[in-house]
CSV table of C-alpha atoms in Angstrom, one decimal:
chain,number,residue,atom,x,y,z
X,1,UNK,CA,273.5,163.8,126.5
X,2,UNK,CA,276.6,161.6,126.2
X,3,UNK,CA,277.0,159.2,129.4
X,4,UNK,CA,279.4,160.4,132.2
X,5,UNK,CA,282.6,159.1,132.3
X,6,UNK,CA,284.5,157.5,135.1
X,7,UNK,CA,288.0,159.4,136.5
X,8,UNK,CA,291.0,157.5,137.2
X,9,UNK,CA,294.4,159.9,138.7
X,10,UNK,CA,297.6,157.7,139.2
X,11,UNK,CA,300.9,159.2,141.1
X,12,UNK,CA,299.5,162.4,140.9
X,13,UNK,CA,302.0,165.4,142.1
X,14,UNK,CA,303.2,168.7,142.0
X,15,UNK,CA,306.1,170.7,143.0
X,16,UNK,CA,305.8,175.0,142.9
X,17,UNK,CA,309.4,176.2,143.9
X,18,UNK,CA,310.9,172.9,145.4
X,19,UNK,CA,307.9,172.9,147.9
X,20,UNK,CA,304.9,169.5,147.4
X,21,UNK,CA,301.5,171.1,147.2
X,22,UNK,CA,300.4,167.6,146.0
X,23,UNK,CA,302.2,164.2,146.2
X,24,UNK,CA,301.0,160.9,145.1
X,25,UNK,CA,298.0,161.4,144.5
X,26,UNK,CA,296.2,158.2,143.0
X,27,UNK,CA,292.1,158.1,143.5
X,28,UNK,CA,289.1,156.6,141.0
X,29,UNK,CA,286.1,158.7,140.6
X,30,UNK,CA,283.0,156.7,140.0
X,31,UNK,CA,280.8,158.0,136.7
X,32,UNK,CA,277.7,159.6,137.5
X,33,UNK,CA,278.4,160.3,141.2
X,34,UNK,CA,279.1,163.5,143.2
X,35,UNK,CA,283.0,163.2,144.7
X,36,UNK,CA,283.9,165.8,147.4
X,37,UNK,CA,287.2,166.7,148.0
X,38,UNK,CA,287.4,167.9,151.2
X,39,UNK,CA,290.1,169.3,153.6
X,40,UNK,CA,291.8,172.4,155.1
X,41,UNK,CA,292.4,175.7,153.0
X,42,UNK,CA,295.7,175.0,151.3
X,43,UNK,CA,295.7,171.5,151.4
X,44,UNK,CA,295.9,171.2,147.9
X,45,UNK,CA,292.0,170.6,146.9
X,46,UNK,CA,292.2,173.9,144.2
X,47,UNK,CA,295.5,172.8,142.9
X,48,UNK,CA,294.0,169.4,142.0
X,49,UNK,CA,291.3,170.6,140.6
X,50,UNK,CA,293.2,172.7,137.9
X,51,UNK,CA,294.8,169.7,137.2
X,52,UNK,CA,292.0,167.9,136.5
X,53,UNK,CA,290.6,171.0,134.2
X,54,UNK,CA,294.2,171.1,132.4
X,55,UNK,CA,294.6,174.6,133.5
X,56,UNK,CA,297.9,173.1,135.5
X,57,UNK,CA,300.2,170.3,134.9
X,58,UNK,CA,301.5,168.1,137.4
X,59,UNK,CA,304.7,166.7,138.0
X,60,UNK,CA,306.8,164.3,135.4
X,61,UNK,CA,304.9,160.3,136.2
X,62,UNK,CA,301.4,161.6,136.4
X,63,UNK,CA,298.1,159.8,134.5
X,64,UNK,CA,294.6,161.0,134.2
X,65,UNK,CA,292.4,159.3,132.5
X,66,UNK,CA,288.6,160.1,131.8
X,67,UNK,CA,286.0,157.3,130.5
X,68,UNK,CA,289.4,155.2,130.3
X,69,UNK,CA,291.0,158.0,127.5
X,70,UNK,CA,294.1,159.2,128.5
X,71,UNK,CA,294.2,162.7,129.0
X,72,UNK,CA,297.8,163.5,130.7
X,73,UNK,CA,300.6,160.7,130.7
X,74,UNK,CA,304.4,160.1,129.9
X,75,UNK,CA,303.9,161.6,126.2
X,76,UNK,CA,300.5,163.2,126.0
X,77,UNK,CA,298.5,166.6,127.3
X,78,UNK,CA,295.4,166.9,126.2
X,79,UNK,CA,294.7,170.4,126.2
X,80,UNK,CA,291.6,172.1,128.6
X,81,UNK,CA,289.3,172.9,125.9
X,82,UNK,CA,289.4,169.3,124.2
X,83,UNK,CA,288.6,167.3,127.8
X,84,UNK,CA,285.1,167.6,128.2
X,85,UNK,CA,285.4,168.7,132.0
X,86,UNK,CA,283.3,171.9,132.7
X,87,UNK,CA,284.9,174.1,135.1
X,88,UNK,CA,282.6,176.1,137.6
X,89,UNK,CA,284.2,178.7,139.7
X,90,UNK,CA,284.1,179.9,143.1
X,91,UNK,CA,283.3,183.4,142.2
X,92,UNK,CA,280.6,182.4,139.5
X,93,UNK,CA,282.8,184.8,136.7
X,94,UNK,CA,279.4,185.4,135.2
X,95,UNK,CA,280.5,187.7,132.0
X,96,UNK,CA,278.7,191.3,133.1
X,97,UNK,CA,278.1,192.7,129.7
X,98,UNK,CA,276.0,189.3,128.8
X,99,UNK,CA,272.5,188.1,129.2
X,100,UNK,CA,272.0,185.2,131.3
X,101,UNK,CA,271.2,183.5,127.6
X,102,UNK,CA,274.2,185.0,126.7
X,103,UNK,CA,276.0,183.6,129.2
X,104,UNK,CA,274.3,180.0,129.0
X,105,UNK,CA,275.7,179.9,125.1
X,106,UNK,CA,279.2,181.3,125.3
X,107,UNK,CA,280.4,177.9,125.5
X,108,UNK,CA,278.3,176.7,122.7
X,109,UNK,CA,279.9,178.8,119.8
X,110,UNK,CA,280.8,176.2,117.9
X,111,UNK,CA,277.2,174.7,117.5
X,112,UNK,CA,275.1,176.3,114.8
X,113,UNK,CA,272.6,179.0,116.1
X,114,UNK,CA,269.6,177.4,116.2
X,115,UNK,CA,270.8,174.6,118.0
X,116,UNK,CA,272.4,176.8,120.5
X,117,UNK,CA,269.6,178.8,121.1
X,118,UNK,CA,267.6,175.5,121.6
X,119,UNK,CA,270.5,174.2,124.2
X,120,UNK,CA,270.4,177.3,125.8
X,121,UNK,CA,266.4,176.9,126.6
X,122,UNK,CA,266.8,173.2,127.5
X,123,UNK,CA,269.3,174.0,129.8
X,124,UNK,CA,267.4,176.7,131.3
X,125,UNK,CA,264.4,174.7,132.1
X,126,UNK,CA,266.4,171.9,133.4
X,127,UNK,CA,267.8,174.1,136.2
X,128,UNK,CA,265.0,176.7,136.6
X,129,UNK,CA,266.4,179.7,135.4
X,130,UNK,CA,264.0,180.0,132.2
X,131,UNK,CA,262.6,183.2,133.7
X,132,UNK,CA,266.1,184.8,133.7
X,133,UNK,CA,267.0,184.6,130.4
X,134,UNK,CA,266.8,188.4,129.7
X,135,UNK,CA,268.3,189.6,132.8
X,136,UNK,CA,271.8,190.3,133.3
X,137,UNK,CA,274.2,189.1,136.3
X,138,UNK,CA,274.1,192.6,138.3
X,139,UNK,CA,270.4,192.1,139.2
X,140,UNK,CA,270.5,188.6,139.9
X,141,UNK,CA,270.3,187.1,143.8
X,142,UNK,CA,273.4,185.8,145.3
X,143,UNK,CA,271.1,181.7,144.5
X,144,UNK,CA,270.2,182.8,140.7
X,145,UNK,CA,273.8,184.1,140.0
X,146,UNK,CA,274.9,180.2,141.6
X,147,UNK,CA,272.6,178.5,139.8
X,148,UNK,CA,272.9,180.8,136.1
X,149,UNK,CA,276.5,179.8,136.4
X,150,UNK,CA,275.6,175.6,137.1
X,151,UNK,CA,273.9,176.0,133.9
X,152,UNK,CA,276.5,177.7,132.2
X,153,UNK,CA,278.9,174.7,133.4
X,154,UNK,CA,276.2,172.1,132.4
X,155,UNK,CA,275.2,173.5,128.5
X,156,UNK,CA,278.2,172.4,126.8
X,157,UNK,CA,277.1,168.6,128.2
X,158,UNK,CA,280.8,167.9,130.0
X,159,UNK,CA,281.5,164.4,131.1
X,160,UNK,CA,282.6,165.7,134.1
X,161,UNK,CA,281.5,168.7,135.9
X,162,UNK,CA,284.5,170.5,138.6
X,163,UNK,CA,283.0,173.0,141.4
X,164,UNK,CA,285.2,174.9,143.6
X,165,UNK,CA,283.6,175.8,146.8
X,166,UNK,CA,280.3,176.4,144.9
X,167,UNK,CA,278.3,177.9,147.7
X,168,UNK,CA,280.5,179.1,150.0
X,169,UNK,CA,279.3,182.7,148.8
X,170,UNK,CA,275.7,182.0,149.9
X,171,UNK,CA,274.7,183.1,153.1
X,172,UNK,CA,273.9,179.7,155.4
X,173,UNK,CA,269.6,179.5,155.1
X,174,UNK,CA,270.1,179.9,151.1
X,175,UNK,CA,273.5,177.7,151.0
X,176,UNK,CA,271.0,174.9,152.1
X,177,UNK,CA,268.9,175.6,150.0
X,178,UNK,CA,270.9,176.1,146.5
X,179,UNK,CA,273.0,172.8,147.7
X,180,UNK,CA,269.8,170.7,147.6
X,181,UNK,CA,268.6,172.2,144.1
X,182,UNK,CA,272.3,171.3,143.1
X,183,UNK,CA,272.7,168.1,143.9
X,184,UNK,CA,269.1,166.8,142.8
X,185,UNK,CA,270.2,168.9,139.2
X,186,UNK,CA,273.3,167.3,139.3
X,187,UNK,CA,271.6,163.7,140.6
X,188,UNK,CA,269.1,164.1,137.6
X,189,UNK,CA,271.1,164.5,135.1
X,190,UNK,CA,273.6,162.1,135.8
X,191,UNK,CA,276.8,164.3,135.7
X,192,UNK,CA,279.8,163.2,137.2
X,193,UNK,CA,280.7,166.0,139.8
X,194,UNK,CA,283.8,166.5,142.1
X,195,UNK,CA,282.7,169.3,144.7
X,196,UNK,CA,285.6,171.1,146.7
X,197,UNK,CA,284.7,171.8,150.0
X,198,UNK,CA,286.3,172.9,153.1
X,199,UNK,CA,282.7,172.2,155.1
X,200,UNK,CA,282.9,168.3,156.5
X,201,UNK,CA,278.9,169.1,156.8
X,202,UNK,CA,278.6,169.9,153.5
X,203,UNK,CA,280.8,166.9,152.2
X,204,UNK,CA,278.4,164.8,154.6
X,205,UNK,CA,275.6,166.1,153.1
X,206,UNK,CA,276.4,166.0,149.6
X,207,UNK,CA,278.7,163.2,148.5
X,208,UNK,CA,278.6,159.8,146.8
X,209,UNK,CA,282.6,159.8,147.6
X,210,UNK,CA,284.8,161.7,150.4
X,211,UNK,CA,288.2,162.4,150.1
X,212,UNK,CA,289.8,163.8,153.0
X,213,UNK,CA,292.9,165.6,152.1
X,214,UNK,CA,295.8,166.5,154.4
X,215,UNK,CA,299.1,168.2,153.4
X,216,UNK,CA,298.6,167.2,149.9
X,217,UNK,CA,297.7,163.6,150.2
X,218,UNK,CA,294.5,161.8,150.8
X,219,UNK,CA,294.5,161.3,154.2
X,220,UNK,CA,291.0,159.0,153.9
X,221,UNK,CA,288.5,158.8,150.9
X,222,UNK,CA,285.2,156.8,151.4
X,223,UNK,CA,281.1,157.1,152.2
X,224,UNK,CA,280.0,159.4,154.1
X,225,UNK,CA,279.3,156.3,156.6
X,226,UNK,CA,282.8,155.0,156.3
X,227,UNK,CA,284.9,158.2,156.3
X,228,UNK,CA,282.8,159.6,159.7
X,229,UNK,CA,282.0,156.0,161.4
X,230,UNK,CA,285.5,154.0,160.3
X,231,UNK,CA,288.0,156.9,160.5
X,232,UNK,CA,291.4,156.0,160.2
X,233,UNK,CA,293.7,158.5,161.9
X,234,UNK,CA,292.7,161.2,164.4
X,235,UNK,CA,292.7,163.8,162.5
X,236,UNK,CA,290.6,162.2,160.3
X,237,UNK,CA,287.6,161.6,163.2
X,238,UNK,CA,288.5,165.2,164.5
X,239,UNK,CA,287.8,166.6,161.2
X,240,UNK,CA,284.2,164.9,160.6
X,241,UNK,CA,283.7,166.4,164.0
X,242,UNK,CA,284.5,167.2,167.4
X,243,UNK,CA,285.9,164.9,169.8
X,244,UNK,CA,287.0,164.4,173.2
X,245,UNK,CA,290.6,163.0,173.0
X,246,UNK,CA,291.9,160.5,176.1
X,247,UNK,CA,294.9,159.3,176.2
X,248,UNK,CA,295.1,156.0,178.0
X,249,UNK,CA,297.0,152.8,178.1
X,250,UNK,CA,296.9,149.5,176.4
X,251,UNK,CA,296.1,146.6,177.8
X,252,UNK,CA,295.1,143.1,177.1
X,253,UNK,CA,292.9,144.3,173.8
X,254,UNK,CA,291.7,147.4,175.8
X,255,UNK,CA,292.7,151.2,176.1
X,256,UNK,CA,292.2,151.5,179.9
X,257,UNK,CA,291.2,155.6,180.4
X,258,UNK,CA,289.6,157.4,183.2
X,259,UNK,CA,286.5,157.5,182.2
X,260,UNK,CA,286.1,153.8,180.9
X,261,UNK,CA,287.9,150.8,179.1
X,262,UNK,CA,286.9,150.5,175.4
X,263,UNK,CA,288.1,147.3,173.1
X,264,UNK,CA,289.4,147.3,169.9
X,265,UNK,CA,291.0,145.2,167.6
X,266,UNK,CA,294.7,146.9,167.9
X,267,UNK,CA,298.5,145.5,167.7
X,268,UNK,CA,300.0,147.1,170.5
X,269,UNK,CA,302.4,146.0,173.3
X,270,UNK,CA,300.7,145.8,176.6
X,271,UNK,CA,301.6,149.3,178.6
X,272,UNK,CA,302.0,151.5,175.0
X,273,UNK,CA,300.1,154.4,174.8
X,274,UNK,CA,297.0,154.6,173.2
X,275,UNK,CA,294.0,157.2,172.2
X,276,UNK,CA,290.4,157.5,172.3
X,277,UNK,CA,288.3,160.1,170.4
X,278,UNK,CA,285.0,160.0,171.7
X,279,UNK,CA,282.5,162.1,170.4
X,280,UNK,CA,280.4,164.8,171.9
X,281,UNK,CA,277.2,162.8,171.6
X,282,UNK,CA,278.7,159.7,173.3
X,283,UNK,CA,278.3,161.2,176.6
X,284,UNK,CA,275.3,161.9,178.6
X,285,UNK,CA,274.5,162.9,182.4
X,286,UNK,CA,272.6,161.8,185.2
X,287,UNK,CA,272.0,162.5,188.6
X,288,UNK,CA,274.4,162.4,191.1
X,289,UNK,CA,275.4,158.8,191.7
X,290,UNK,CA,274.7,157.1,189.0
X,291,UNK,CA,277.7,156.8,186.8
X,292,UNK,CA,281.0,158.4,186.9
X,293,UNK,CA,281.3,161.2,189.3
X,294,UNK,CA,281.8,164.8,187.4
X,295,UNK,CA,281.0,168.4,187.6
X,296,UNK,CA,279.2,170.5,185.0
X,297,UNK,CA,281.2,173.6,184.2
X,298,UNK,CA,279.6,175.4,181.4
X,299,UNK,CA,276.5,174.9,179.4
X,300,UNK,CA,275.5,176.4,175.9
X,301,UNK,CA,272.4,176.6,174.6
X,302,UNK,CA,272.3,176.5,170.8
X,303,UNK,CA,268.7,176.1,169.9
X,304,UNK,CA,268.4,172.3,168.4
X,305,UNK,CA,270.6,171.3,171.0
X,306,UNK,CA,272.6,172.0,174.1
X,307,UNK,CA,276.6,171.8,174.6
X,308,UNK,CA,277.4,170.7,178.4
X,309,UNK,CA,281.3,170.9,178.9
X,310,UNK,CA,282.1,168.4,182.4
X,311,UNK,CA,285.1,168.1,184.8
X,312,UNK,CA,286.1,164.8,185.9
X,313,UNK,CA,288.9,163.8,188.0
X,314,UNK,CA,291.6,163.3,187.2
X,315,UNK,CA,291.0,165.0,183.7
X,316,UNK,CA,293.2,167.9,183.2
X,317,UNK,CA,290.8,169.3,180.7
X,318,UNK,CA,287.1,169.2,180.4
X,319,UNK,CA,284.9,166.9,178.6
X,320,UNK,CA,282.1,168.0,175.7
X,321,UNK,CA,278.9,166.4,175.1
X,322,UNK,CA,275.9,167.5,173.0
X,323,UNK,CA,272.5,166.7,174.1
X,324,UNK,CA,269.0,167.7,172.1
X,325,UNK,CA,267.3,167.0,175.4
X,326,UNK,CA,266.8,170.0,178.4
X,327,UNK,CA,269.1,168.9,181.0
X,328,UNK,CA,268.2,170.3,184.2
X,329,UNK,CA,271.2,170.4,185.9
X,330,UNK,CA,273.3,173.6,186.4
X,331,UNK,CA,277.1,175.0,186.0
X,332,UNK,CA,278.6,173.5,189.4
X,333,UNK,CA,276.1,171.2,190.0
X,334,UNK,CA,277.4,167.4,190.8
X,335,UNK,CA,276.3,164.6,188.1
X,336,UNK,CA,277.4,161.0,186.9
X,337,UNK,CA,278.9,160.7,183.7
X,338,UNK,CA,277.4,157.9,181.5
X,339,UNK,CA,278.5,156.4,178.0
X,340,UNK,CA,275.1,156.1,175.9
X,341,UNK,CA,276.7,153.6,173.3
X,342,UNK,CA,277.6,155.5,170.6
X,343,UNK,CA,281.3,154.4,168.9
X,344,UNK,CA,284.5,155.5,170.3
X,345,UNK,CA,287.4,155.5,167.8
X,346,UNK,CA,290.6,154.1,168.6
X,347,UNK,CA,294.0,154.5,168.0
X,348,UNK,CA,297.4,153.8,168.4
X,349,UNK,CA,299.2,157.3,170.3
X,350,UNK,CA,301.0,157.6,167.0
X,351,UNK,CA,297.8,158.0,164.8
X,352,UNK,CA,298.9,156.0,162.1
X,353,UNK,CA,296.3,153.0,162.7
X,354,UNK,CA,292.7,153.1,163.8
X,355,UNK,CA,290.2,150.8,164.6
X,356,UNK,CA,286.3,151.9,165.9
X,357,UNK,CA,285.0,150.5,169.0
X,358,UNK,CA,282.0,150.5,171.3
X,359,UNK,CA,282.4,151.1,175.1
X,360,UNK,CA,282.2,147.4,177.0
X,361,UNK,CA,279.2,146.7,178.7
C-alpha cells in the first residue's frame, strides 16, 4: 500500500446562486491521521467534501493539493476518478444486485482477475468481513452493511479516504461500537481520513484534527484538547458542550460576575462588557452556608450522572451543573454554590477573542 498523502486547501470557496456555502477556506490535513469536520447541518461540511472528491468545483482562486500534487488550481482539474480519494457515503450505496465480493471489487476493474480477487480477500480480512463474502447487502446488519462499504472505500488503496456521517445510521450501542472498529481499521492501516460529523462527541472521540465549521468558514480547527479546553469564540465552547453563559464586567484583568471573579489575559477597557462560559461540571453544591447561597430547582437523573439546575440571586436564569455523585439535596432545598476548579472560558461580549481561565482562589 502506497503511503498516505498529506492535504493542503488554499482560498477555498463556493458560491450556488449568488449565496456563499463556503468561503475561504484554507486548512492542512496531516497524512495518516483521522481529520473531523465538524459543525451544524448546512454549514457547509458535505459541500467540502465533494470538493475534495472532485464531484464539485469551487469557486475561480481555489488550490488543492494532495501529497504536494496539485489537483485543482488556476489551470488544472484533475478529474474524480484520477485523485486517489475514496469516497464513502452516508447511505452506504452498497450495489443490491452484488455480492459483498462483488461489491469489494467493483472499484478494482482495471486490475487483472486474479489480483482482484486476491485484493478483495485481503481486504476482507483486514476489516473482518471475510465471512460475508457470499452474502448480499439485503441480509446484512445495519454494522456489516457500514463496515462492507469501509472496505469497499479501502480496496482500491486511496491516499485519502472521505466519510460523510459514517454512522450516523447506527443505532447509539452499535455506533460505538462500529466507530471504534473504524478508527483502529483506519489507525492500522495508516489511511488518511477526513470524517464529517455533526456529533462534537463523536469528533472528540475520534479525531487526530477538529475543524469546527460555522457558516461556511472554520470557526476553530485543532486537538481535541485544544478545540474543547482553548476555545476561541463562544460558540465554539458552546458547541463542544454546554455552558452556563454570565455576562459580567471587566475590570482590572478580571470579569467581575455574580457568582465569582475569574482572570484572564484580555484587552479590554475597564467597565466593557465581558462573558464567561462556565461549564456544567465546574459547579458543585454543598450544604447550606458554605459557598454562594442558591436554590436547587430541578434535578435529573440520567444514570452515569445527575443534572442539578440552581437559582441564584440575582440570576435571571438558572444555573446547570452535572455531578456523577448522589447529591442529597432536594428541588427547593437551600445549598451554597461552589466552583470545583475546572476552566472557565472567557471572552470579550463580542465573541471575537477568547482566552481560558481558572476561577481565583
Amino acid at each position: 500500500m502506497e503511503p498516505a498523502s498529506s492535504l493542503e486547501l488554499e482560498n477555498l470557496s463556493r458560491h450556488f446562486d449568488g449565496r456563499a456555502v463556503l468561503s475561504g477556506i484554507s486548512l492542512a490535513v496531516p497524512a495518516g491521521r483521522i481529520t473531523c469536520l465538524l459543525g451544524q447541518s448546512g454549514c457547509g461540511k458535505s459541500t467540502l467534501l465533494r470538493i475534495i472528491a472532485g464531484v464539485d468545483r469551487p469557486d475561480p482562486g481555489t488550490r488543492i493539493r494532495a501529497g504536494g500534487v496539485e489537483l485543482v488550481g488556476p489551470r488544472r482539474f484533475v478529474e474524480p476518478e484520477d485523485r486517489r480519494i475514496g469516497f464513502m457515503f452516508q447511505d452506504y450505496a452498497l450495489f443490491p444486485h452484488l455480492s459483498v465480493a462483488g461489491n469489494l471489487a467493483f472499484g478494482l476493474r482495471a486490475l487483472p482477475a486474479p489480483a482482484r480477487a486476491a485484493r478483495v480477500a485481503r481486504v476482507a480480512q483486514r476489516i473482518g468481513i471475510a465471512h460475508l463474502l457470499e452474502r448480499y447487502p439485503h441480509s446484512l446488519s445495519g454494522g456489516e452493511q457500514q463496515r462492507v462499504a469501509l472496505a469497499r472505500a479501502l480496496a482500491p488503496e486511496p491516499a485519502i479516504l472521505l466519510m460523510d456521517e459514517p454512522f450516523s445510521n447506527l443505532d447509539q450501542g452499535l455506533r460505538e461500537k462500529v466507530r471504534r472498529e473504524t478508527v483502529d481499521t483506519l489507525r492500522r492501516t495508516g489511511t488518511t481520513a477526513i470524517i464529517v460529523t455533526h456529533d462534537p462527541q463523536e469528533a472528540l472521540a475520534t479525531g487526530d484534527l477538529i475543524v469546527l465549521m460555522r457558516a461556511g468558514r472554520i470557526e476553530q480547527a485543532g486537538t481535541p484538547f485544544e478545540i474543547y479546553d482553548r476555545p476561541r469564540s463562544p460558540y465554539a465552547a458552546e458547541f463542544m458542550g454546554p455552558c452556563n453563559r454570565l455576562t459580567g464586567i471587566w475590570s482590572a484583568g478580571r470579569i467581575e460576575t455574580p457568582i465569582g471573579t475569574f482572570p484572564a489575559p484580555l484587552d479590554l477597557p475597564d467597565g466593557a462588557l465581558a462573558l464567561a462560559c462556565i461549564r456544567p461540571q465546574a459547579l458543585s453544591i454543598g450544604p447550606d452556608g458554605q459557598g454562594i447561597s442558591a436554590r436547587v430547582v430541578a434535578k435529573t437523573f440520567t444514570g452515569e450522572s445527575e443534572q442539578i439546575d440552581i437559582m441564584v440571586h440575582p440570576l435571571a436564569q438558572t444555573l446547570r451543573m452535572h455531578s456523577h455523585f448522589r447529591i442529597p439535596m432536594g428541588v427547593g432545598d437551600k445549598v451554597s454554590l461552589q466552583l470545583n476548579g475546572a476552566q472557565i472560558h472567557v471572552f470579550p461580549d463580542d465573541g471575537q477573542d477568547a482566552a481560558t481561565a481558572r476561577p481565583e482562589s
